[in-house]
mmCIF file of C-alpha atoms in Angstrom:
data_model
loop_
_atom_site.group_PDB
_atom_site.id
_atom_site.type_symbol
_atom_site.label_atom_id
_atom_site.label_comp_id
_atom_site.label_asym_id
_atom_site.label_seq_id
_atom_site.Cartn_x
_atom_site.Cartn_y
_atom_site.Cartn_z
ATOM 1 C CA UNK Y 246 210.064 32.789 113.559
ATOM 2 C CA UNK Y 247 211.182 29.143 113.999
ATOM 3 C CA UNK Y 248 207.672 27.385 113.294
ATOM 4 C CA UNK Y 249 209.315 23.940 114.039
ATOM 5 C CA UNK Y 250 210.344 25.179 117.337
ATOM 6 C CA UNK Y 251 207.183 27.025 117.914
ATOM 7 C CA UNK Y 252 204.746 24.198 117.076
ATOM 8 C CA UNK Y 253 207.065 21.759 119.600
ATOM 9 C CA UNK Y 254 207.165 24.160 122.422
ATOM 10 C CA UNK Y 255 203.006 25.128 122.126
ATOM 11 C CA UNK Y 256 201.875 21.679 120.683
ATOM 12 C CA UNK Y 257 201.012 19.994 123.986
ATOM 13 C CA UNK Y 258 198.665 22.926 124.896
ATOM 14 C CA UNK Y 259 197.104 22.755 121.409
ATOM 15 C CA UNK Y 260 196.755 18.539 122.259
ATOM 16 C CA UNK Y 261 195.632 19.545 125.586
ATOM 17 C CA UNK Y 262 192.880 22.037 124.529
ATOM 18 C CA UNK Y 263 191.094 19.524 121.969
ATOM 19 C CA UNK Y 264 191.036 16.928 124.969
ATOM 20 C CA UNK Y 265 189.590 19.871 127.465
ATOM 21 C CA UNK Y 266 186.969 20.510 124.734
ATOM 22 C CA UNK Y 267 185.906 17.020 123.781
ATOM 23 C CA UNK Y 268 185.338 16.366 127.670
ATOM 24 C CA UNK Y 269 183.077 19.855 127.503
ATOM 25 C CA UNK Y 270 180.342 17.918 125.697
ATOM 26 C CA UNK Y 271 179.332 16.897 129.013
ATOM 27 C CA UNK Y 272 180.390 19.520 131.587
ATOM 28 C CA UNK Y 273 178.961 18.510 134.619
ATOM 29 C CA UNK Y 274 181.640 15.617 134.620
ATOM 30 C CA UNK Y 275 184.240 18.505 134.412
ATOM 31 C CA UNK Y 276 185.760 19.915 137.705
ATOM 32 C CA UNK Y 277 185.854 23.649 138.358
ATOM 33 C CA UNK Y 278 189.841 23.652 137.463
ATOM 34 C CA UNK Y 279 189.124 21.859 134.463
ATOM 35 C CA UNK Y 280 186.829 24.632 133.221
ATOM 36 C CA UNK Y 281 189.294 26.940 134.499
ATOM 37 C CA UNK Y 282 192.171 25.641 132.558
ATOM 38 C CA UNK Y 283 189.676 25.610 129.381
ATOM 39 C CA UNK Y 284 188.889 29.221 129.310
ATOM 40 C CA UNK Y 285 193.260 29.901 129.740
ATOM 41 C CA UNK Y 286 194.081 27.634 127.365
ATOM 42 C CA UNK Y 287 191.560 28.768 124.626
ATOM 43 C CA UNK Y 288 192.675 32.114 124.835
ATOM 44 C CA UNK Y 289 196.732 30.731 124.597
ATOM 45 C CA UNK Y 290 196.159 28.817 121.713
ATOM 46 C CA UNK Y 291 193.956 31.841 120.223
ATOM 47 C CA UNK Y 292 197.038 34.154 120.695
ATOM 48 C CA UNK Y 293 199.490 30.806 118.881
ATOM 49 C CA UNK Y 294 196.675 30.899 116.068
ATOM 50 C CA UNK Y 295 196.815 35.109 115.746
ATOM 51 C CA UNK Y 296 201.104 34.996 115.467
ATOM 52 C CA UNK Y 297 201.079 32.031 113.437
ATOM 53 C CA UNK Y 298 198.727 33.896 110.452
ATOM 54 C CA UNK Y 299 201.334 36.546 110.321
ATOM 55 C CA UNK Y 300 204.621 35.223 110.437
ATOM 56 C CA UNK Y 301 203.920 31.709 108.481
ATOM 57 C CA UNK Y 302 201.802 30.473 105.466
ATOM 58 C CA UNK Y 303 201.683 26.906 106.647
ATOM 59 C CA UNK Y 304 198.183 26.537 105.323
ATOM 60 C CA UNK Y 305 197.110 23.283 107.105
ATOM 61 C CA UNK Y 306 198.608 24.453 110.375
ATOM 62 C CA UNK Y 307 196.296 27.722 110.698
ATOM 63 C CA UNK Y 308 193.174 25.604 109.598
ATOM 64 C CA UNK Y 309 193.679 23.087 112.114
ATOM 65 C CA UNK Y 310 193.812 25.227 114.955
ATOM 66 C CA UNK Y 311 191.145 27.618 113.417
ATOM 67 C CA UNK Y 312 189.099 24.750 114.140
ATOM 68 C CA UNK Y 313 190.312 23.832 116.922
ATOM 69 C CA UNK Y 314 189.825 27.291 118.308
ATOM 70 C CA UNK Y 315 186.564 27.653 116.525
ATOM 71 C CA UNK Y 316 185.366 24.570 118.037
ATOM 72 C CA UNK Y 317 186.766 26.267 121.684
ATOM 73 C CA UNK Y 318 184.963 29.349 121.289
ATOM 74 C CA UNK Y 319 181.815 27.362 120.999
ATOM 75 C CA UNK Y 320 182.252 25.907 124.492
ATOM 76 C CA UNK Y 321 183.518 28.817 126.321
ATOM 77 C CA UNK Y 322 180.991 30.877 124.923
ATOM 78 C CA UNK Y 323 178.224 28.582 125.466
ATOM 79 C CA UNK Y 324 177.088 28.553 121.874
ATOM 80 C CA UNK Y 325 175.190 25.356 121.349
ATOM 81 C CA UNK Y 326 175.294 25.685 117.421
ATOM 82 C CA UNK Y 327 178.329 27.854 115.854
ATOM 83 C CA UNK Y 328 177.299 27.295 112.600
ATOM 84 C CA UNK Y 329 173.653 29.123 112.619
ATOM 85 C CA UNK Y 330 175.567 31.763 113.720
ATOM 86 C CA UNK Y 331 177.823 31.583 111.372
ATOM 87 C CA UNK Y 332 175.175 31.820 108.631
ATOM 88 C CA UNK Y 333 173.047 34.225 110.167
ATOM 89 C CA UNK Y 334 176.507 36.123 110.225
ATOM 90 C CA UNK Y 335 177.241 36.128 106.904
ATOM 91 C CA UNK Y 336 173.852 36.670 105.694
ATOM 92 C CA UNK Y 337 173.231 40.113 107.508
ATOM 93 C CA UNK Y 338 176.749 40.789 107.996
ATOM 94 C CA UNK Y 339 179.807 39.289 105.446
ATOM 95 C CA UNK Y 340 178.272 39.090 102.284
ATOM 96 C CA UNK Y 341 176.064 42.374 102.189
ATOM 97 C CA UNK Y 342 179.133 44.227 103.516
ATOM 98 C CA UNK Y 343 180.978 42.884 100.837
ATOM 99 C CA UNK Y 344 178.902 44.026 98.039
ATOM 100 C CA UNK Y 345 177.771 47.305 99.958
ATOM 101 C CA UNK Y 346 181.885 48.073 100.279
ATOM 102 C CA UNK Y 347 182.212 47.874 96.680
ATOM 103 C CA UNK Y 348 178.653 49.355 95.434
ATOM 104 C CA UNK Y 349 181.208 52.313 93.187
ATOM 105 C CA UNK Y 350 182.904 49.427 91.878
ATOM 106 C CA UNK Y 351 179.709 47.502 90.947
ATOM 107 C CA UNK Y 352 177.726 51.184 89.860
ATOM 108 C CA UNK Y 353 180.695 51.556 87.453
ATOM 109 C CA UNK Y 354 180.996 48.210 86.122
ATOM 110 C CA UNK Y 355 177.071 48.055 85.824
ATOM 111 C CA UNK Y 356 177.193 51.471 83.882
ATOM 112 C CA UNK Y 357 179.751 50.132 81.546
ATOM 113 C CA UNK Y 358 178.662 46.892 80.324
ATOM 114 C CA UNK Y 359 175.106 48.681 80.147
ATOM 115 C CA UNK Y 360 176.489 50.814 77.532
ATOM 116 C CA UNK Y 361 178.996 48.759 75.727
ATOM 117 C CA UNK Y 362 175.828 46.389 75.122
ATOM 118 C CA UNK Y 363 173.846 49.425 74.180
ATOM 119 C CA UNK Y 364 176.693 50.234 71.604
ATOM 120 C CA UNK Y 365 177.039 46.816 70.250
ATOM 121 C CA UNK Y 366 172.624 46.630 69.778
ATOM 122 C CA UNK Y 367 172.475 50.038 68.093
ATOM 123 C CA UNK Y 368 175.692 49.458 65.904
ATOM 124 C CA UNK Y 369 173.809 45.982 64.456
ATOM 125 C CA UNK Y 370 170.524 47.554 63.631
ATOM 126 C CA UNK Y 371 171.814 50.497 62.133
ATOM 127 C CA UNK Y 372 174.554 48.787 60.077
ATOM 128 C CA UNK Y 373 173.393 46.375 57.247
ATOM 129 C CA UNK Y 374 177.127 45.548 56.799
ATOM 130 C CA UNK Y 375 177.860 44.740 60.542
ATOM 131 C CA UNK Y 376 174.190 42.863 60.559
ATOM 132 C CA UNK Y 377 174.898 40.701 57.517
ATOM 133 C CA UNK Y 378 178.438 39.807 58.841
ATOM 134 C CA UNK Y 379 178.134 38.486 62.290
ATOM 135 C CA UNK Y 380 175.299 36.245 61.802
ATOM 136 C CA UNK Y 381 174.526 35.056 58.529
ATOM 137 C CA UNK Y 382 170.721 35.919 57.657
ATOM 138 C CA UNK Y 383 168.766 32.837 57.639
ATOM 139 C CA UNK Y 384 170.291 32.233 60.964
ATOM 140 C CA UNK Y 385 169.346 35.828 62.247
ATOM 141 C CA UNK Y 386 165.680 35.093 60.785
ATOM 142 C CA UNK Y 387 165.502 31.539 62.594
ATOM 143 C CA UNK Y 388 166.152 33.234 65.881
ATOM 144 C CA UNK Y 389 163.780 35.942 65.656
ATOM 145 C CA UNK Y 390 161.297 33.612 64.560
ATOM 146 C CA UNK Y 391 162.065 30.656 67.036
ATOM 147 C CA UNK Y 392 165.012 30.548 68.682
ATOM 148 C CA UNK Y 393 165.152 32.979 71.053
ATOM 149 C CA UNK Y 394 161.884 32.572 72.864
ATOM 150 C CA UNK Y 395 162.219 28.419 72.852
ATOM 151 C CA UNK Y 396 165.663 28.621 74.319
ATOM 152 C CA UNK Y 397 163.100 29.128 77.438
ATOM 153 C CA UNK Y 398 160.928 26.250 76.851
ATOM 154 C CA UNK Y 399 162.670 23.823 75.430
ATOM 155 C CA UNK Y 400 164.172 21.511 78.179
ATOM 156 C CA UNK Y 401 162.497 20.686 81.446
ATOM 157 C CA UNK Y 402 162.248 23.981 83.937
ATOM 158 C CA UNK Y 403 163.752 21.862 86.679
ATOM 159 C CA UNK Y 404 166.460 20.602 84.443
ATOM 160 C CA UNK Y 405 166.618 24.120 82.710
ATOM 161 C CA UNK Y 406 167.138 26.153 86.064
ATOM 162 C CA UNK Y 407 169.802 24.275 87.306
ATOM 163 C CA UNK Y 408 171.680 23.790 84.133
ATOM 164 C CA UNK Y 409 171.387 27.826 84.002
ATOM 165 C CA UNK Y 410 172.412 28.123 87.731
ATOM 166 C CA UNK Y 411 175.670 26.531 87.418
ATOM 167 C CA UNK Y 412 176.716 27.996 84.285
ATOM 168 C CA UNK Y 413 176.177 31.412 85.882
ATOM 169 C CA UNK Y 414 177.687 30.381 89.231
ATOM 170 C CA UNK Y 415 180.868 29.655 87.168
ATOM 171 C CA UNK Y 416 180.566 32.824 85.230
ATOM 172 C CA UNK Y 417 180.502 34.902 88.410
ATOM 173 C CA UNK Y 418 183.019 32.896 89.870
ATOM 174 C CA UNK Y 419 185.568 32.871 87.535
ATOM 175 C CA UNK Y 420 184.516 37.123 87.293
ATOM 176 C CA UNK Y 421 185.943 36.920 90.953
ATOM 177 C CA UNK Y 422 188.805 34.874 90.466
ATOM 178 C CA UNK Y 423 190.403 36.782 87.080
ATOM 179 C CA UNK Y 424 190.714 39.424 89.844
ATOM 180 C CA UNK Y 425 194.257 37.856 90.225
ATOM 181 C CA UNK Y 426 196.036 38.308 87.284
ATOM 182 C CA UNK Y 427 195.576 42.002 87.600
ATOM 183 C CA UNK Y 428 191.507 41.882 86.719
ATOM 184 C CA UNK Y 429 191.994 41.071 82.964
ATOM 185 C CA UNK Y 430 190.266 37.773 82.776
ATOM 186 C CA UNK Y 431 187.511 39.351 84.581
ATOM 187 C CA UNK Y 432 187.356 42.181 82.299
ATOM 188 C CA UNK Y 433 186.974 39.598 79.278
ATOM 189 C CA UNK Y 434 184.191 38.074 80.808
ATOM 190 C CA UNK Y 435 182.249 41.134 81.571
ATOM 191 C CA UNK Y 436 183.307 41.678 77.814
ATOM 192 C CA UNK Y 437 181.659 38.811 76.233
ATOM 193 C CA UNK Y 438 178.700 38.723 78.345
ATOM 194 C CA UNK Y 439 178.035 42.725 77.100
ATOM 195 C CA UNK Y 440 178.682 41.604 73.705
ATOM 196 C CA UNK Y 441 176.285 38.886 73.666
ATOM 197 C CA UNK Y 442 172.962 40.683 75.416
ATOM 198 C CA UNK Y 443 174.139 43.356 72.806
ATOM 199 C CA UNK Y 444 174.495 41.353 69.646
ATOM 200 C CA UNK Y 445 171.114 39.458 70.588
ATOM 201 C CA UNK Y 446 169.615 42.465 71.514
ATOM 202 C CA UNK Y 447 170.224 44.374 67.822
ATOM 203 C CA UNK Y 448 169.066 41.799 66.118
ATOM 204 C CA UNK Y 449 166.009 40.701 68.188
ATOM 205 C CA UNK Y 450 165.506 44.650 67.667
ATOM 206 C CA UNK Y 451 166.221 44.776 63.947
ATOM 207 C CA UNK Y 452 164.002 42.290 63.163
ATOM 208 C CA UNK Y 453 160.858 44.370 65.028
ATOM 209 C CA UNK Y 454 160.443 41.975 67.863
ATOM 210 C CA UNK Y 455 162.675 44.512 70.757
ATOM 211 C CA UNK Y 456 159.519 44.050 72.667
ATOM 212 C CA UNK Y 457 159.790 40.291 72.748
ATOM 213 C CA UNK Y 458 163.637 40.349 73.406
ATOM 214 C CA UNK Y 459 162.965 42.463 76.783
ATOM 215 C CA UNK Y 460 159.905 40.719 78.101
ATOM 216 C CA UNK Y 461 162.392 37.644 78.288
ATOM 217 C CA UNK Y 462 165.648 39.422 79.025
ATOM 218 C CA UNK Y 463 164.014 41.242 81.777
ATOM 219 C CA UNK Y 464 162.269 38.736 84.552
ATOM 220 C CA UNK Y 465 165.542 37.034 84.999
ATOM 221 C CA UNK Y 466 168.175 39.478 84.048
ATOM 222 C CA UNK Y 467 167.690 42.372 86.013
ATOM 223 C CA UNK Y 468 169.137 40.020 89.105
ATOM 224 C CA UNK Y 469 171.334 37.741 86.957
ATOM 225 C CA UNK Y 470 172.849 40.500 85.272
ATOM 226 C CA UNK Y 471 173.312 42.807 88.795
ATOM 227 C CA UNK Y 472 174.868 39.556 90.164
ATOM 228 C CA UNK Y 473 177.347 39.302 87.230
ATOM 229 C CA UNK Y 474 178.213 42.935 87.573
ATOM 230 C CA UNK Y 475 178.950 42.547 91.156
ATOM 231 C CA UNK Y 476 181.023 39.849 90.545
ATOM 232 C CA UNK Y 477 182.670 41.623 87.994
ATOM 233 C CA UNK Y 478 183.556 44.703 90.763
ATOM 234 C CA UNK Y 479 184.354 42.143 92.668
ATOM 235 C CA UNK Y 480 187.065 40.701 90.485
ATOM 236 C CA UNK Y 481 188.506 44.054 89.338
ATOM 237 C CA UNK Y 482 188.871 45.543 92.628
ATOM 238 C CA UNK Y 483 190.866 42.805 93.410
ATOM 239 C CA UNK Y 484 193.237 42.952 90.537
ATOM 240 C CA UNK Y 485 192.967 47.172 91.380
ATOM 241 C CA UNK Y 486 194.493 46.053 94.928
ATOM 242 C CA UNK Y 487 197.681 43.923 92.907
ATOM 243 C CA UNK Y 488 198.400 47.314 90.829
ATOM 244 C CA UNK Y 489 197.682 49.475 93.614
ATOM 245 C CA UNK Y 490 197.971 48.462 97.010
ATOM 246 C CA UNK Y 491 198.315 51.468 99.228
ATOM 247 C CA UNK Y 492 200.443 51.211 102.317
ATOM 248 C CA UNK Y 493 200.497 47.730 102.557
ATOM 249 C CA UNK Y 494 202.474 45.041 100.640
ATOM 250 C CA UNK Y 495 200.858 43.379 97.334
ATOM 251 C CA UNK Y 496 200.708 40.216 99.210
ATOM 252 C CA UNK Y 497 198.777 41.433 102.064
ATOM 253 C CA UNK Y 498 196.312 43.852 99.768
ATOM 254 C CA UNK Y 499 195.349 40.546 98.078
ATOM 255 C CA UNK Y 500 194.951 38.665 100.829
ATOM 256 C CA UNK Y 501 192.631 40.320 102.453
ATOM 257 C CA UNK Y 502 190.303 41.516 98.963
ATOM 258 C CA UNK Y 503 190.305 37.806 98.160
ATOM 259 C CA UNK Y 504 189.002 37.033 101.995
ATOM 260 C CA UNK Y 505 186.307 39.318 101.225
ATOM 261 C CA UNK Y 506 185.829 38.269 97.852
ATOM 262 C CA UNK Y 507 184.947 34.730 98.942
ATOM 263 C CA UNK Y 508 181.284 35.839 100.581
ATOM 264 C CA UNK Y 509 180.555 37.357 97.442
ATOM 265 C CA UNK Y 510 181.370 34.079 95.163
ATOM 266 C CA UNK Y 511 178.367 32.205 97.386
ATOM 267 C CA UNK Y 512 176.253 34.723 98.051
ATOM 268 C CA UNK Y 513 176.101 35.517 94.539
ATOM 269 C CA UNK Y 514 175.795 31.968 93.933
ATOM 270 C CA UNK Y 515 172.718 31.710 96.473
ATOM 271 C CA UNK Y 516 170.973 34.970 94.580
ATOM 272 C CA UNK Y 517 171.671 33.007 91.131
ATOM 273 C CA UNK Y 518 169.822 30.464 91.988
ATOM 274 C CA UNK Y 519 166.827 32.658 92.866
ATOM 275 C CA UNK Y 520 167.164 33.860 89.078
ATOM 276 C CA UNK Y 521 167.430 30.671 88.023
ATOM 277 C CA UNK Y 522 164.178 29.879 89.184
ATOM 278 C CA UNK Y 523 162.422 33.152 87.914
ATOM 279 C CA UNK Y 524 164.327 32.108 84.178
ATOM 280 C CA UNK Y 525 163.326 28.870 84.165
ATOM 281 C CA UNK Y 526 159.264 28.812 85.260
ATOM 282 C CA UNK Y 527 158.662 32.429 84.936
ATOM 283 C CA UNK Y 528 160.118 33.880 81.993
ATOM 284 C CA UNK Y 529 158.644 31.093 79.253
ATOM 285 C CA UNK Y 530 155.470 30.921 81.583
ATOM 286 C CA UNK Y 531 151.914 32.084 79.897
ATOM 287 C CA UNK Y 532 151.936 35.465 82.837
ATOM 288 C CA UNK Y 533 151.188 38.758 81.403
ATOM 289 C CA UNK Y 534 154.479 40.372 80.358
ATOM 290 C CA UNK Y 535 153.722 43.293 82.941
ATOM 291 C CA UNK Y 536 153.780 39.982 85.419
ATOM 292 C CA UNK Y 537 156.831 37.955 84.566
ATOM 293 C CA UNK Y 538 158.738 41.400 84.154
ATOM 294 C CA UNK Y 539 157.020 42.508 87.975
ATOM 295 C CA UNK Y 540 158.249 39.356 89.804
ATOM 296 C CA UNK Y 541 161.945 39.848 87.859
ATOM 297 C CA UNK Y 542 161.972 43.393 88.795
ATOM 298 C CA UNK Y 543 160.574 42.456 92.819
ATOM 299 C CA UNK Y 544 163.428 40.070 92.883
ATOM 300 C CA UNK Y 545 165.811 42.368 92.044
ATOM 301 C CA UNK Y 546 164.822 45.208 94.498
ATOM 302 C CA UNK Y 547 164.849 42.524 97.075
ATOM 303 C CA UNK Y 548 168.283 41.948 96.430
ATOM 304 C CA UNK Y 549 169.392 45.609 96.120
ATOM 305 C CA UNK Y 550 167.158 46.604 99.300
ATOM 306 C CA UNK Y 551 168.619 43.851 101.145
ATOM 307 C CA UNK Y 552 172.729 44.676 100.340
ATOM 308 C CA UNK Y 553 171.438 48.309 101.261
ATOM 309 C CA UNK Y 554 169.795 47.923 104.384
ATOM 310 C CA UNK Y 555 172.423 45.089 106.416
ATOM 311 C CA UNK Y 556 175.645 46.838 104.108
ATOM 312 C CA UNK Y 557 175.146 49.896 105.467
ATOM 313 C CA UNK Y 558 174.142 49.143 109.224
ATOM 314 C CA UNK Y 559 177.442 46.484 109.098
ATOM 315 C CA UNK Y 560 179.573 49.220 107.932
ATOM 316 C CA UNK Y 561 177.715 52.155 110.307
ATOM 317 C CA UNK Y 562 178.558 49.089 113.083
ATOM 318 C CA UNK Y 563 182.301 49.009 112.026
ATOM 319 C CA UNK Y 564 181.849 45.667 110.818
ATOM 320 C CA UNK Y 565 184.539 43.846 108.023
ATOM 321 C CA UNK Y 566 183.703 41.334 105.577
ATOM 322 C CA UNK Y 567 187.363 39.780 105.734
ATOM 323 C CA UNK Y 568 186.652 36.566 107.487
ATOM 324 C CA UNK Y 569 190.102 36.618 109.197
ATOM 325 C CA UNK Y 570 190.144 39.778 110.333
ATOM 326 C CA UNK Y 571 187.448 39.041 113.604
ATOM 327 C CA UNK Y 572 189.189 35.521 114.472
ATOM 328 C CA UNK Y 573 190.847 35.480 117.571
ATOM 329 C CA UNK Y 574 190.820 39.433 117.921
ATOM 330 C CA UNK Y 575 188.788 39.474 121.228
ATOM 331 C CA UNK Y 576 190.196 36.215 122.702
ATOM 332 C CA UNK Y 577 193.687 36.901 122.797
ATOM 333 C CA UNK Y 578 195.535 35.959 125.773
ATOM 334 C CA UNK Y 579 197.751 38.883 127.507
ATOM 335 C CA UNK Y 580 201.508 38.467 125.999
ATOM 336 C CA UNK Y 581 204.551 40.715 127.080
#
């Protein structure tokens, strides 16, 4: 397709259509053919958006007129505030789906870095050669006296939750994005985030205090470290969809897992926070440890019940968590 000669020849409708829509803030001033013309040319320049994703990857093209469409729909369909819906969309739609698609992927990844940390914990306490070597002893004996449970309490919570939220909201986030280059830079960070829960974890436990290590692992890490794993499924489906992508080309496989991968980067960044919060005035807090690990472990099933329950009615509904893949589909004017 000629896109210079296609963007000439449609341009004035596309010009045309944003006037139209601007005048639709107040309708009453619009005549019946007005309104009329509205409607046709929404669904025209819906159809131009649809054939210009496939055949061209002019990037600032398709996002102007997936606004301009977006901002069409609104009117025709009378909806007085697209972006509520929007949100409400992804939250009990996009980003469940997402996760609930994937739940094997996360279930796997989950299972391994559960044992590989398991491994790495048993391996420290029950060699003195492997213990002595990776941390020299009168740093293991400062952290099992101190360090560990004041890495809590140290700063500010407020201060302390945020400065934990963004680190993890990277962490996830660049889980996701190592997806690309085939999955490996996500499997490195699922690697050193086992290796780290595992190494603290055998010494905290060879040192007697495995009791202290879970009642502040726990409250915050049962969510944190489900939201890292999905992240991680995330990212290695995605670089699964480069090495194998079925029937369709490696270009359009990625495509479309990154489209759905992009719900998952803020929705696990909106669940981090929540675990953030629990880390940073729950987990150092005075509770009972049956308390502090209660709240972790409520927050958690919340999060699992919730993917469950609007993952599986979106995908029993035939939903999609691509974002492109519901633009335009319905609105499409009749072409020969």
């Amino acid at each position: 397709m000629d896109l210079d000669a296609f963007v000439a020849v449609h341009r004035p409708v596309w010009v045309r259509l944003g006037h139209l829509v601007d005048r639709a803030r107040r309708p009453r001033r619009m005549r019946a053919v007005e309104l009329d013309e509205l409607v046709d040319l929404y669904q025209r320049t819906a159809t131009h958006l649809s054939v210009i994703r496939t055949r061209s990857y002019d990037t600032d093209l398709v996002d102007d007129l997936t606004n301009l469409v977006t901002r069409a729909r609104a009117v025709v369909a009378g909806a007085s505030d697209p972006g509520w819906h929007v949100l409400g969309r992804f939250l009990t739609v996009t980003f469940p789906l997402a996760v609930y698609q994937r739940r094997w992927w996360v279930l796997a990844t989950a299972a391994g870095s559960v044992l590989l940390a398991l491994a790495i914990g048993v391996w420290i306490v029950n060699d003195p050669q492997a213990r002595a070597s990776v941390i020299p002893p009168d740093s293991v004996e400062q952290l099992c006296r101190s360090d560990f449970a004041s890495y809590y309490s140290e700063n500010p919570a407020a201060s302390f939750a945020s400065r934990v939220w963004t680190n993890n909201a990277w962490v996830s986030a660049a889980a996701v994005a190592g997806g690309v280059v085939l999955g490996l830079p996500t499997l490195l960070v699922l690697l050193v985030n086992a290796v780290n829960v595992g190494i603290l974890g055998g010494y905290m436990s060879g040192c007697g205090r495995t009791g202290q290590f879970f009642s502040l692992i726990l409250p915050h890490g049962l969510l944190e470290l489900t939201v890292v794993f999905v992240a991680g499924a995330v990212g290695l489906r995605l670089g699964w969809s480069v090495i194998s992508p079925g029937p369709r080309r490696r270009v359009e496989a990625l495509a479309a897992e990154g489209r759905s991968a992009v719900p998952v980067v803020l929705g696990a960044a909106l669940a981090l926070a929540v675990s953030g919060v629990i880390e940073a005035f729950v987990t150092p807090s005075s509770l009972p440890t049956a308390v502090r690990i209660g709240i972790g472990a409520l927050a958690w099933a919340g999060f699992v019940g919730y993917v469950a329950l609007y993952g599986s009615r979106a995908a029993a509904a035939g939903e999609t968590a691509d974002l492109d893949a519901d633009q335009g589909a319905a609105d499409l004017a009749p072409v020969v």
